[in-house]
Short mmCIF file of C-alpha atoms in Angstrom, two decimals:
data_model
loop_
_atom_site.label_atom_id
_atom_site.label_comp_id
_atom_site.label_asym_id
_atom_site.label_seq_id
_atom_site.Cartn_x
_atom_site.Cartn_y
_atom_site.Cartn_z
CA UNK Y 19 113.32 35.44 80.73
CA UNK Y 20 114.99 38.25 78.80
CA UNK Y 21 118.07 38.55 76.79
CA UNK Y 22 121.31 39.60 76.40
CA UNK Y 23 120.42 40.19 72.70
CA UNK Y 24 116.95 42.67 73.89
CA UNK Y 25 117.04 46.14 72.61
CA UNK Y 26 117.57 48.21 75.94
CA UNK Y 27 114.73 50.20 76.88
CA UNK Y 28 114.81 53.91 76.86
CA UNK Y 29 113.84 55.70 80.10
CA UNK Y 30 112.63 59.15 80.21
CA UNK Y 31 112.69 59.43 83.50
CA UNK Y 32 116.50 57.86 85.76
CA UNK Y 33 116.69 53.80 85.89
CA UNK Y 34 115.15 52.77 89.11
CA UNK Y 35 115.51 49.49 90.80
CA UNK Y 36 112.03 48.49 89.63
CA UNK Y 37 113.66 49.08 86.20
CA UNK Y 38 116.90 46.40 86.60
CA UNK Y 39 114.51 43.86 88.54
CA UNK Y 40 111.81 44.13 85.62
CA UNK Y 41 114.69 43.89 82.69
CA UNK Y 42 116.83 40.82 84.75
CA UNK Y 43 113.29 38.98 85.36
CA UNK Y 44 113.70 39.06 89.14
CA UNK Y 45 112.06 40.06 92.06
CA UNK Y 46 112.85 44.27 93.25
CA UNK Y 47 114.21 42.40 96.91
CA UNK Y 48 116.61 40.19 94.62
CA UNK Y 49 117.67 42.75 92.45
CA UNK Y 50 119.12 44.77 95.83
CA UNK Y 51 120.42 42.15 97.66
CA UNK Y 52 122.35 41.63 93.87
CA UNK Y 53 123.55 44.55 94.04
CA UNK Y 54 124.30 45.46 96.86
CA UNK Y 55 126.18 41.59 97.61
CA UNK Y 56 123.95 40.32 99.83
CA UNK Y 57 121.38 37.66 99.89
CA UNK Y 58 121.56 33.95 98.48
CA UNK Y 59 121.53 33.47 95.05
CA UNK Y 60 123.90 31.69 92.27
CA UNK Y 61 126.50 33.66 91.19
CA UNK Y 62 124.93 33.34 87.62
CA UNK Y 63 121.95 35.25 88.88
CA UNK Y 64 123.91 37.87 91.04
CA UNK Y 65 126.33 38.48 87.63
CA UNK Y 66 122.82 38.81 85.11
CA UNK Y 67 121.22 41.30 87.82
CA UNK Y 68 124.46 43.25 87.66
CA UNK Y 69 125.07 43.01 84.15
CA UNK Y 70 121.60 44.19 83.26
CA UNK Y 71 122.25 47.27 85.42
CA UNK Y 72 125.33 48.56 83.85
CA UNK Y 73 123.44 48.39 80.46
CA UNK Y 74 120.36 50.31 81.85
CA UNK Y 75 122.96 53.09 83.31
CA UNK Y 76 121.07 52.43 86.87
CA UNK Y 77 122.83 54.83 89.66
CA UNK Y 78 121.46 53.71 93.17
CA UNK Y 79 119.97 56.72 95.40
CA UNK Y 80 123.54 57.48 97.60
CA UNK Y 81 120.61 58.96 99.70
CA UNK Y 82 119.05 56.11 100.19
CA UNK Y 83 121.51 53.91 100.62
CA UNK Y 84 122.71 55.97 103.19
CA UNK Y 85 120.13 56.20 105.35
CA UNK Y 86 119.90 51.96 104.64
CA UNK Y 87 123.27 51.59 105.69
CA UNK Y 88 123.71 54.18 108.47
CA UNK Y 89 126.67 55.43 106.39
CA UNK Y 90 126.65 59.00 104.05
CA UNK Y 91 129.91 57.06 102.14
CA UNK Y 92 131.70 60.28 102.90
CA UNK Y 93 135.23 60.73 104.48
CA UNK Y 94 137.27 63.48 105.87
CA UNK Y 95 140.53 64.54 105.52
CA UNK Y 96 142.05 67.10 107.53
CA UNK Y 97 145.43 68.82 106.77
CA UNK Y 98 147.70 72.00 107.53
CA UNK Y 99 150.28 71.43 104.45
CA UNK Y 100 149.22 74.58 102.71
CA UNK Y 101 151.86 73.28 100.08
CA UNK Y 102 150.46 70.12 99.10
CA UNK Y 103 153.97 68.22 99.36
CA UNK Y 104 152.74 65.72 101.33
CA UNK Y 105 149.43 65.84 101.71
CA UNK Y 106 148.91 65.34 97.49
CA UNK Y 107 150.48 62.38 97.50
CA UNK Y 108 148.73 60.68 100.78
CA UNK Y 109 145.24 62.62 99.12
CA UNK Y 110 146.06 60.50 95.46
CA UNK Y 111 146.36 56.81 97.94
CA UNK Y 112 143.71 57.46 100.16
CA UNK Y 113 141.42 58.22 97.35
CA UNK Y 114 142.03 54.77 95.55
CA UNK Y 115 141.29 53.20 98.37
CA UNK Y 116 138.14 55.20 99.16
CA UNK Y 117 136.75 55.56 95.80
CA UNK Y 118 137.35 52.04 94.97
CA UNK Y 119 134.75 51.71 97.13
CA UNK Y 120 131.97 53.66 96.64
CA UNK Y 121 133.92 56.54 99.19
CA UNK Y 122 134.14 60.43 97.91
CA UNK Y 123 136.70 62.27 100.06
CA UNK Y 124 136.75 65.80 101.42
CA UNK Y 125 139.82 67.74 101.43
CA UNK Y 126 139.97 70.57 104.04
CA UNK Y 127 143.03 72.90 105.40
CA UNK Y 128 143.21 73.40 108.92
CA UNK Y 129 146.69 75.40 108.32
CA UNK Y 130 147.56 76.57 111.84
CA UNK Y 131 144.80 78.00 113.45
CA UNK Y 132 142.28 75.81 115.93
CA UNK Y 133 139.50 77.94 115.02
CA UNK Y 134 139.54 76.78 111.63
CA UNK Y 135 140.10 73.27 112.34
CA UNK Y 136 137.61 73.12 115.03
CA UNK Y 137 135.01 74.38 112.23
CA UNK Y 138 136.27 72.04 109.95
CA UNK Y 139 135.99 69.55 112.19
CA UNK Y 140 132.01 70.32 113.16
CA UNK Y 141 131.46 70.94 109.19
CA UNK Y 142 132.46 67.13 108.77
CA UNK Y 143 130.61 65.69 111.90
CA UNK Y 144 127.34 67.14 110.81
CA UNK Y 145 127.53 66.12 107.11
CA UNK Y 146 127.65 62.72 109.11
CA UNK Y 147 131.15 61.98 107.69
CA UNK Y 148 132.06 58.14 108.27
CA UNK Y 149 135.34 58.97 109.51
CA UNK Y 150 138.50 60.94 109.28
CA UNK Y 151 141.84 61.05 108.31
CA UNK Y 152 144.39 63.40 109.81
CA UNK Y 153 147.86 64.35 108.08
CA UNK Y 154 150.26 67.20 107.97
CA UNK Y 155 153.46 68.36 106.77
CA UNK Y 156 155.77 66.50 109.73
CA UNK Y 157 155.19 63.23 111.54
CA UNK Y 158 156.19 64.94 115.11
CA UNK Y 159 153.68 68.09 115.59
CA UNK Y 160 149.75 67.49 115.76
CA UNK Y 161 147.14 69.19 113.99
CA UNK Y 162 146.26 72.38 115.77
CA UNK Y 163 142.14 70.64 116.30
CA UNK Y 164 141.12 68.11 119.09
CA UNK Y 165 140.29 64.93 117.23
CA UNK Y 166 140.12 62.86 120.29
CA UNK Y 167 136.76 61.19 121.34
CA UNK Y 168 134.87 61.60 118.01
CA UNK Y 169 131.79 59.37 117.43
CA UNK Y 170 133.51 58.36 114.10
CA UNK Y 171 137.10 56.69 113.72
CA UNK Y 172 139.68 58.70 113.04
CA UNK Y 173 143.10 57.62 111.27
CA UNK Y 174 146.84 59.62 111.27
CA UNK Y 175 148.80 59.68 108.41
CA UNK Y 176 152.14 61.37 108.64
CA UNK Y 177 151.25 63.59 111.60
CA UNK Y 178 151.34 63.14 115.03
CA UNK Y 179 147.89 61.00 116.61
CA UNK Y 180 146.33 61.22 119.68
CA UNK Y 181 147.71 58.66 122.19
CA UNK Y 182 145.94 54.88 121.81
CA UNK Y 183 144.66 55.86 117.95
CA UNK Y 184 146.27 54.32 114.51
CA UNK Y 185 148.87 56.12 112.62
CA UNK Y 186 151.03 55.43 109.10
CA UNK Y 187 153.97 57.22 108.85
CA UNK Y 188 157.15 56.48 107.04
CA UNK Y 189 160.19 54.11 108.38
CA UNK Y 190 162.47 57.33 108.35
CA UNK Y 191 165.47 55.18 109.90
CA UNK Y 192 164.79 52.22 107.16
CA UNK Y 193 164.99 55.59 104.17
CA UNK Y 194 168.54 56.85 105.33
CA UNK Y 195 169.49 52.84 105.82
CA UNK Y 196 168.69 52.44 102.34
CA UNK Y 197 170.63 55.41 100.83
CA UNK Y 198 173.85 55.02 103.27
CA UNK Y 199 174.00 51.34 102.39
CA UNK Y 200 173.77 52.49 98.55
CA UNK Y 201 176.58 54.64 98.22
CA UNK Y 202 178.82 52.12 100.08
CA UNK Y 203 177.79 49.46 97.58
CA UNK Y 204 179.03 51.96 95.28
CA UNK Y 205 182.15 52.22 96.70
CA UNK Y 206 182.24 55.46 98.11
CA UNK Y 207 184.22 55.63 101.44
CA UNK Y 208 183.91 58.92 102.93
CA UNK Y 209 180.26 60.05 103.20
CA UNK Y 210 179.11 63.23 104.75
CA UNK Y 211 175.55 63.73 105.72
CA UNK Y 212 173.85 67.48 105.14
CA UNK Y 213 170.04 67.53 106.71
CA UNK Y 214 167.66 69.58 108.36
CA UNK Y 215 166.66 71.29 111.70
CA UNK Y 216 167.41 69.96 115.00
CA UNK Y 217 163.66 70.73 115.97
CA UNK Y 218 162.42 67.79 113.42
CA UNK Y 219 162.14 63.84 115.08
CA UNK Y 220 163.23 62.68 111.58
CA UNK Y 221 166.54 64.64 111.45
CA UNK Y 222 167.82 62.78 114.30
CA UNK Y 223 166.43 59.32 113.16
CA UNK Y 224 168.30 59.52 109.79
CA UNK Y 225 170.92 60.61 111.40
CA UNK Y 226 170.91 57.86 113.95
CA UNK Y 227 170.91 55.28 110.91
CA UNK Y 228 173.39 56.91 108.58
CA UNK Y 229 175.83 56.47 111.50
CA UNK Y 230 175.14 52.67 112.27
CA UNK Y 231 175.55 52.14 109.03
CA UNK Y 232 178.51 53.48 108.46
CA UNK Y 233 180.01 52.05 111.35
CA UNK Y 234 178.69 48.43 109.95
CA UNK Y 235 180.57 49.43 106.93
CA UNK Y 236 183.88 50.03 108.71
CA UNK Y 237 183.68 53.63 107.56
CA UNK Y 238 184.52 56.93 109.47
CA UNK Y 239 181.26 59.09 111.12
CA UNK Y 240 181.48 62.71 110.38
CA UNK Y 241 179.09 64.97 112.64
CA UNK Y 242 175.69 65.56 110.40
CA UNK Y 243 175.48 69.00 109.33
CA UNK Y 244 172.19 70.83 110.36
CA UNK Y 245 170.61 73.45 108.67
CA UNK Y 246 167.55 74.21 106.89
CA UNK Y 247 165.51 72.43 104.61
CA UNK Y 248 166.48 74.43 101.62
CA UNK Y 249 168.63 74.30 98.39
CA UNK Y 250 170.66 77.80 100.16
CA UNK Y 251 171.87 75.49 103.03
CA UNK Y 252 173.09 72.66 100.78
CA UNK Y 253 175.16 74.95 98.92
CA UNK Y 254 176.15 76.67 102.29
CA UNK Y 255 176.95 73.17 103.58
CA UNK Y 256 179.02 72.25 100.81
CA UNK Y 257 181.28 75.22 101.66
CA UNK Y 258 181.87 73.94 105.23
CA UNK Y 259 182.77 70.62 103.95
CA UNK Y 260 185.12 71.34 100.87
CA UNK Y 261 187.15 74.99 102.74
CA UNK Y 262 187.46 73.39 106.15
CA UNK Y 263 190.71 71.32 107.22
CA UNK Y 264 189.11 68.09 107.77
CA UNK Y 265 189.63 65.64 104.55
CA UNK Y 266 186.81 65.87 101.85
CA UNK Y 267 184.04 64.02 101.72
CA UNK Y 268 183.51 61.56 98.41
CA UNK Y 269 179.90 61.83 98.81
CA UNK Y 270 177.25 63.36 100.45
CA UNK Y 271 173.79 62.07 101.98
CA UNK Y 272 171.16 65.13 102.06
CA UNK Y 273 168.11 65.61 104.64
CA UNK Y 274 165.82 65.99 101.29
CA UNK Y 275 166.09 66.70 97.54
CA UNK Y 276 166.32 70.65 97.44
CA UNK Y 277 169.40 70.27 99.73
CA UNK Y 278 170.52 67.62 97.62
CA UNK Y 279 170.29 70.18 94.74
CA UNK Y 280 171.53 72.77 96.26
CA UNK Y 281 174.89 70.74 97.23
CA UNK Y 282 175.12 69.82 93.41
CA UNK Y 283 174.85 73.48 92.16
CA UNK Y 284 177.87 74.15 94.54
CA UNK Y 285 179.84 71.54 93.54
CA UNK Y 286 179.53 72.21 90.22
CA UNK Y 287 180.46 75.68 90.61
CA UNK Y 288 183.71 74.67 92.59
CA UNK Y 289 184.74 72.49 89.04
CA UNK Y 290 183.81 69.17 91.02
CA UNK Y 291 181.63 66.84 88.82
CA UNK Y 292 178.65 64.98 90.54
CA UNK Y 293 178.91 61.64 90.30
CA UNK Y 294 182.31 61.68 88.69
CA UNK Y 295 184.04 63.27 91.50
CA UNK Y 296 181.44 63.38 94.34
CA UNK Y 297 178.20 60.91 94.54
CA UNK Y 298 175.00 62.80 95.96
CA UNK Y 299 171.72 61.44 97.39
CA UNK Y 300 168.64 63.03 98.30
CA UNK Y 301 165.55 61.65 100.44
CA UNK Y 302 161.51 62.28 99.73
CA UNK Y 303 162.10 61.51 95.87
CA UNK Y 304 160.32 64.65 95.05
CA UNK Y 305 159.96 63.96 91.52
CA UNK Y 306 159.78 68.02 90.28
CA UNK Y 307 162.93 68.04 91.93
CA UNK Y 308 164.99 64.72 91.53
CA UNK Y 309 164.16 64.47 87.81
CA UNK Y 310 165.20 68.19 87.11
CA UNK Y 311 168.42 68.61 89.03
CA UNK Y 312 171.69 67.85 86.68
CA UNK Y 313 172.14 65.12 86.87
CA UNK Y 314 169.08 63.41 87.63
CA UNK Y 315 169.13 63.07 91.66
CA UNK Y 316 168.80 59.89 93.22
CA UNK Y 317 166.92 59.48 95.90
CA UNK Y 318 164.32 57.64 98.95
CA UNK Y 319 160.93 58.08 98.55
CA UNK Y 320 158.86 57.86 101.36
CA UNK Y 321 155.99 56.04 99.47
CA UNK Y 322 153.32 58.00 100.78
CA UNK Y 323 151.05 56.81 97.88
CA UNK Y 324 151.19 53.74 99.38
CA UNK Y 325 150.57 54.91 102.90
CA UNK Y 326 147.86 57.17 102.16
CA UNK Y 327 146.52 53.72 101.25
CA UNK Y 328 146.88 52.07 104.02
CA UNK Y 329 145.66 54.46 106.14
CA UNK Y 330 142.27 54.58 103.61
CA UNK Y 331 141.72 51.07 104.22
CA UNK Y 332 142.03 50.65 107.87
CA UNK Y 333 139.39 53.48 107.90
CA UNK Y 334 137.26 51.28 105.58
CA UNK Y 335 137.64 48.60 107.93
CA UNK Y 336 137.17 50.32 111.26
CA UNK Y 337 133.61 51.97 109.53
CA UNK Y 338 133.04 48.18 108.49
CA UNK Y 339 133.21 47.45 111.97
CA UNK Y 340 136.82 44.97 112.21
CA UNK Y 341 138.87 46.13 115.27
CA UNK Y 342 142.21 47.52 114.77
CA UNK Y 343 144.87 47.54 116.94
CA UNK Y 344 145.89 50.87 117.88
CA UNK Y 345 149.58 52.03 117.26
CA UNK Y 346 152.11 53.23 115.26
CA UNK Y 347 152.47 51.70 111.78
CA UNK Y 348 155.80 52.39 109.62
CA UNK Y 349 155.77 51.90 106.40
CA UNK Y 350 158.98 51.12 104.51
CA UNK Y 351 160.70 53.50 101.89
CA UNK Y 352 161.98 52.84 98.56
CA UNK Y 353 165.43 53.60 96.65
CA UNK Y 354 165.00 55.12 93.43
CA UNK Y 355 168.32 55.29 91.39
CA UNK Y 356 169.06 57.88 88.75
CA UNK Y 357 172.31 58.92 88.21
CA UNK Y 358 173.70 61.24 90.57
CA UNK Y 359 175.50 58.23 92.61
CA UNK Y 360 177.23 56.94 89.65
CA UNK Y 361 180.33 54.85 90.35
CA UNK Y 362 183.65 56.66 92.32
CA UNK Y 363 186.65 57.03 90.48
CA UNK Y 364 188.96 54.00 90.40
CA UNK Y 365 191.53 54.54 93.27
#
């Protein structure tokens, strides 16, 4: 039988099979089933098969095993965020789930034309893609490409899905829970809220929690401030709140992190100190963002590492063959505390 302590053989052509079974002293049938975990054996015997082919360097034929397993290991991922804000982010979790697993992923922009994404679409289905996973750059519009009744699964991650199919977005009502509830932990007592367009689904569920919360809280409800999502409407908004008649607010909940900047550039240049005079919070925890604004922006991030995960390995599953449930799966956020909450000012 041959030994860990062997010399290992140089090849002058690539390691086959025949190679690993020869070296581990087994048959070429054992030596697949070892490695690719099927078959009965000891786990002694399944470890030494394996073990002998990392030393050898042995790469299986993806080919073969392909046409073996009915499967080209491939997956699809279809966006339209041209930016990459989102869809980087979802890309990074989907990919450890996927490569993990023997799974290379292929990236392709739909942006808004049908065309395109129908193309895409066909490119995939003949490379014999194992499945697909849809996202975009809002959980309320769908991709501009019919991915209904495909003859692989398909999986939506922060865009809108086809009725009956699985999706992973973000809790957007448990995010603005979590940064409300924050600043009146802190102590803050009268908190304006500074967000987005009308036309987006997750302006009106923030908005919907921040003013539960504060009524939970015993605290007065201001009327959200809508806008764009841009640093030039936080500083805008902060105008409308500090010149109007209405009292002041002693803090301010934004729709996202360049608002959230932009309000703390305004306050700043009105002699108001953020968080010594007003505490600000942002939401997506977009770290280029949060960690350069002065100070250092608190804010909720929507964990789309995590649900770019998620969304990998329910596709993994569904190719495996498990049932899933269709539906709608929300994922929670996270709080992530720098400084520009701070404490309020005794009194």
């Amino acid at each position: 039988m041959p030994s860990d302590d062997l010399p290992v053989p140089v090849f002058s052509k690539p390691v086959t099979l025949r190679d690993v079974a020869a070296q581990a002293g087994v048959s070429v049938a054992t030596a697949s089933k070892a490695l690719n975990d099927q078959g009965r054996m000891t786990a002694e015997t399944r470890e030494r098969i394996r073990e002998t082919a990392r030393r050898l360097g042995f790469r299986p034929n993806s080919l073969a095993q392909s046409l073996l397993r009915r499967r080209s290991f491939t997956v699809g991922l279809l966006t339209n965020d041209t930016y990459g804000r989102f869809s980087l982010p979802l890309m990074s979790g989907i990919s450890d789930a996927l490569v993990d697993n023997g799974v290379s992923v292929f990236l392709c922009n739909v942006e808004e034309d049908p065309r395109l994404g129908q193309m895409h679409v066909d490119a995939m289905l003949d490379k014999r893609v194992d499945g697909i996973i849809a996202t975009g750059k809002r959980i309320d519009r769908h991709l501009p490409v019919d991915l209904s009744n495909l003859r692989v699964p398909v999986i939506y991650a922060f865009t809108q899905p086809d009725p009956d199919a699985i999706a992973f977005v973000s809790d957007d009502a448990d995010g603005a829970r979590l940064a409300v509830e924050h600043l009146c932990r802190l102590g803050w007592k009268r908190i304006a809220h500074v967000t987005g367009p009308a036309s987006f689904a997750v302006v009106h569920a923030r908005a919907q929690a921040y003013r539960d919360v504060l009524i939970e809280n015993g605290l007065p409800v201001t009327e959200p401030l809508l806008g764009s999502w841009s640093e030039a409407w936080g500083h805008e908004a902060v105008a409308r709140l500090f010149d109007g008649k209405t009292e002041r607010p002693d803090a301010v909940f934004c729709g996202n992190d360049q608002i959230a900047r932009g309000v703390i550039d305004a306050l700043r240049e009105r002699g108001l100190g953020v968080p010594g005079d007003v505490g600000v919070i942002g939401f997506d925890n977009w770290e280029i963002v949060a960690e350069a604004t002065r100070p250092p922006l608190t804010s909720i991030d929507m964990n789309l590492v995590a649900l770019g995960r998620e969304a990998g390995l329910t596709l993994l599953s569904l190719v495996g063959g498990k049932p899933a449930a269709p539906g709608i799966r929300k994922l929670p956020c996270r709080l992530v505390v720098r400084q520009s909450c701070g404490h309020p000012l005794d009194g």
